[in-house]
């Protein structure tokens, strides 16, 4: 599939070249590689001078590719994959096949997201409209020396547009299929000449869902967002930027489809005729859920960045970034993704009610940086405090739960499971009701220094020492006291019933085997959790990380480098019920696991790269080989009912990154892209996890090949009219979409193409564009998962289908 994308791009490029009639550019005025500036080392540098693999995407490229959030970013960044599952808040970014599954909020992200210097605690918390973006930098490999925390796989560094002392305004309206509409307005300019400037941005978007269902279609969009900034420059050496933002999003997210039906499909169909896809038909985007997925997400923040060019140490620059942020999600979902009313999470609109999660974060960073003829130096400190509150009711009985469970035992007249009349034990609306309150405090000291040994040879050394403390208070309860499972377990004891090692208590026609009671009662609604109720845990960690890079410039056009980096991601606690797998007393529930902690994740990374600037600095061609060895890799797995974290002793990621930019001789024609080849796998030396699928296998969502290509062509059609064409394509080879690597969850390789055609005035005052995302309407799995309480059945969250529309843009 990678080669299909490359072939497509070559054809498109050839067509654009022909259309341009070979009109060559003036080499003295055309764009060059030198204009690409990044801040990957906390100072402005040319991309070609930075000994790090960086994909830099400017505002025009983001607009051409239709990038509005970090998920859209995958189309322009090879080696980057971003997926969402049960809600948009459960969003996971992966670089070179490494990331942290976001369904369990106890796990922090392996790919850090930084917006205007402010660290976001989870990838899903950073999933929102990015607004006016100046550029985005995707840094590959561990970046923990300079960028906040938890960046063992890389960083997505987002820089938004700042206030300007030049008056300006823009507006945009967008109309799409699925009855979509969006609009935005931006205004910037001076309030006090040369002293105070402001920028205000507001936007609102709505779109119907693209999953067809019985009620309102799932995966819709309805949100508004605003950002206000004040830039104060009291002197030529001081600038202070104050930023405030707020976003509110109402959405029904996220739908899922059946991809394989097991033996339980007959029971589902008898309880709710037509209640699931028979046979599975993912292409139809038909969601059979019967409960609401309505969720409300609120995200707000306040930050102050101050920069002072001091009179000390040759004009060293002192930077302070202070930020306070609040994020919350509330709402419910159908847990079984069928029309049978088996399990659900209640829908509540207030963040204090069940189904809610909240993050309150405070971060403070201080840096002092300076330079001499030989040395660029930086020292700093970073403090973070994170308060996480999670109210879990993901396992709540539906009106047909008891009928369904009873049918699993081959009996539909009375409850074999409890021995009581149907409808008298597992009462709809009751079930799991858990609270998790976690506080994290972290502090680190860091330094990063580059020394020019000679004019051609430069050594960079960075160190970071981190202290991390976490405290977790857990409150477990069952709204009915766990009476259903308690009754069932007592009946199992009276009947001499099943233990995990002793076969099955299954009547003829039963569909579940040994340990059935444990599957249904051990964690989801076990009375043992309610009996313990409170469980407090804490942990403390200290870690030294750092980097060493040696760069040698053979000529102004060619630079090579070798680097080592040690990365670290904090340990934490599993925020879901975990029960032991061994039952010791007949008729008693398996014991809750009270120590749910998992170890910190570390990585040692080695890179060898070459950066080339060719053909009068019109071509950038960079290639890097990498080898990354992870220890205690934090793997989050879903067993069909609960999430649990396993620390995998070792994970290897090795391969090659290649990036290029070509400002072609044809005036207005630019090409950019890259390829990532990454073998990201569990070594065979690992112990067996998840049924033996892991040792020797590639990680989930880790394609061997990933390629991106962008082609843009701009041409003056007349003195007053300019035409622009942009095509962006991303191709990946096949990969597995499930943590357990079950072959059912395999996704064949596929190619996504975004295209945009526009007309604009010569003075850029107005523009009209027609565009399409996923132009060829490819259907693909984001994540496959075991259907809840449906042995042998599997579901999947799909990627967004083709979206097309028209955009109108005005600049004043």
PDB file of N, CA and C in Angstrom, residues 19 83 148 207 214 244 250 320 329 369 371 375 407 464 466 505 569 575 606 633 642 653 707:
ATOM      1  N   UNK A  19       0.865  20.951 -15.891  1.00  0.00           N
ATOM      2  CA  UNK A  19      -0.051  22.099 -15.876  1.00  0.00           C
ATOM      3  C   UNK A  19       0.696  23.406 -15.712  1.00  0.00           C
ATOM      4  N   UNK A  83      -5.273   7.454  17.370  1.00  0.00           N
ATOM      5  CA  UNK A  83      -6.544   6.733  17.331  1.00  0.00           C
ATOM      6  C   UNK A  83      -7.418   7.161  18.497  1.00  0.00           C
ATOM      7  N   UNK A 148       8.944  18.899  29.449  1.00  0.00           N
ATOM      8  CA  UNK A 148       8.007  18.507  30.486  1.00  0.00           C
ATOM      9  C   UNK A 148       8.280  17.140  31.058  1.00  0.00           C
ATOM     10  N   UNK A 207     -21.786  19.004  13.188  1.00  0.00           N
ATOM     11  CA  UNK A 207     -21.884  18.013  12.116  1.00  0.00           C
ATOM     12  C   UNK A 207     -22.665  16.831  12.651  1.00  0.00           C
ATOM     13  N   UNK A 214     -30.174   3.711  15.851  1.00  0.00           N
ATOM     14  CA  UNK A 214     -31.609   3.837  16.038  1.00  0.00           C
ATOM     15  C   UNK A 214     -32.013   5.250  16.434  1.00  0.00           C
ATOM     16  N   UNK A 244      -5.873  32.938  27.574  1.00  0.00           N
ATOM     17  CA  UNK A 244      -7.037  32.284  28.174  1.00  0.00           C
ATOM     18  C   UNK A 244      -7.799  31.560  27.070  1.00  0.00           C
ATOM     19  N   UNK A 250     -20.192  19.042  22.897  1.00  0.00           N
ATOM     20  CA  UNK A 250     -21.224  18.025  23.084  1.00  0.00           C
ATOM     21  C   UNK A 250     -21.135  17.070  21.904  1.00  0.00           C
ATOM     22  N   UNK A 320       9.611  32.245  31.976  1.00  0.00           N
ATOM     23  CA  UNK A 320       8.719  31.633  32.960  1.00  0.00           C
ATOM     24  C   UNK A 320       7.385  31.341  32.278  1.00  0.00           C
ATOM     25  N   UNK A 329     -14.946  15.546  31.449  1.00  0.00           N
ATOM     26  CA  UNK A 329     -15.861  14.862  30.535  1.00  0.00           C
ATOM     27  C   UNK A 329     -16.939  14.180  31.368  1.00  0.00           C
ATOM     28  N   UNK A 369      18.543  30.797  29.675  1.00  0.00           N
ATOM     29  CA  UNK A 369      19.333  30.336  28.530  1.00  0.00           C
ATOM     30  C   UNK A 369      20.203  31.471  28.017  1.00  0.00           C
ATOM     31  N   UNK A 371      24.154  32.306  25.540  1.00  0.00           N
ATOM     32  CA  UNK A 371      25.083  31.825  24.517  1.00  0.00           C
ATOM     33  C   UNK A 371      26.359  32.634  24.543  1.00  0.00           C
ATOM     34  N   UNK A 375      29.410  28.290  23.197  1.00  0.00           N
ATOM     35  CA  UNK A 375      28.476  27.526  24.024  1.00  0.00           C
ATOM     36  C   UNK A 375      27.070  28.116  23.987  1.00  0.00           C
ATOM     37  N   UNK A 407     -29.252 -16.980  29.751  1.00  0.00           N
ATOM     38  CA  UNK A 407     -29.212 -17.691  28.474  1.00  0.00           C
ATOM     39  C   UNK A 407     -27.836 -18.267  28.191  1.00  0.00           C
ATOM     40  N   UNK A 464      18.399  15.557  33.165  1.00  0.00           N
ATOM     41  CA  UNK A 464      17.176  15.908  33.886  1.00  0.00           C
ATOM     42  C   UNK A 464      17.035  14.961  35.074  1.00  0.00           C
ATOM     43  N   UNK A 466      14.338  13.924  38.028  1.00  0.00           N
ATOM     44  CA  UNK A 466      12.903  14.054  38.274  1.00  0.00           C
ATOM     45  C   UNK A 466      12.523  13.379  39.578  1.00  0.00           C
ATOM     46  N   UNK A 505     -19.676 -25.467  35.073  1.00  0.00           N
ATOM     47  CA  UNK A 505     -21.041 -25.740  35.515  1.00  0.00           C
ATOM     48  C   UNK A 505     -21.953 -25.199  34.421  1.00  0.00           C
ATOM     49  N   UNK A 569       9.082   7.440  31.843  1.00  0.00           N
ATOM     50  CA  UNK A 569       7.663   7.719  32.033  1.00  0.00           C
ATOM     51  C   UNK A 569       7.249   7.164  33.381  1.00  0.00           C
ATOM     52  N   UNK A 575      -6.529   2.223  37.212  1.00  0.00           N
ATOM     53  CA  UNK A 575      -7.780   2.798  37.691  1.00  0.00           C
ATOM     54  C   UNK A 575      -8.967   1.998  37.160  1.00  0.00           C
ATOM     55  N   UNK A 606      19.165   5.163  20.614  1.00  0.00           N
ATOM     56  CA  UNK A 606      20.375   5.467  19.864  1.00  0.00           C
ATOM     57  C   UNK A 606      19.979   5.865  18.449  1.00  0.00           C
ATOM     58  N   UNK A 633       7.716  -1.711  29.738  1.00  0.00           N
ATOM     59  CA  UNK A 633       6.769  -1.036  28.852  1.00  0.00           C
ATOM     60  C   UNK A 633       5.354  -1.203  29.406  1.00  0.00           C
ATOM     61  N   UNK A 642     -12.872  -5.347  31.775  1.00  0.00           N
ATOM     62  CA  UNK A 642     -12.076  -4.397  32.547  1.00  0.00           C
ATOM     63  C   UNK A 642     -10.728  -4.187  31.876  1.00  0.00           C
ATOM     64  N   UNK A 653      12.240  -1.077  19.405  1.00  0.00           N
ATOM     65  CA  UNK A 653      11.800  -0.356  18.213  1.00  0.00           C
ATOM     66  C   UNK A 653      13.042   0.077  17.449  1.00  0.00           C
ATOM     67  N   UNK A 707       4.213   5.966   5.283  1.00  0.00           N
ATOM     68  CA  UNK A 707       4.707   6.989   4.366  1.00  0.00           C
ATOM     69  C   UNK A 707       3.721   8.127   4.204  1.00  0.00           C
TER      70      UNK A 707
END
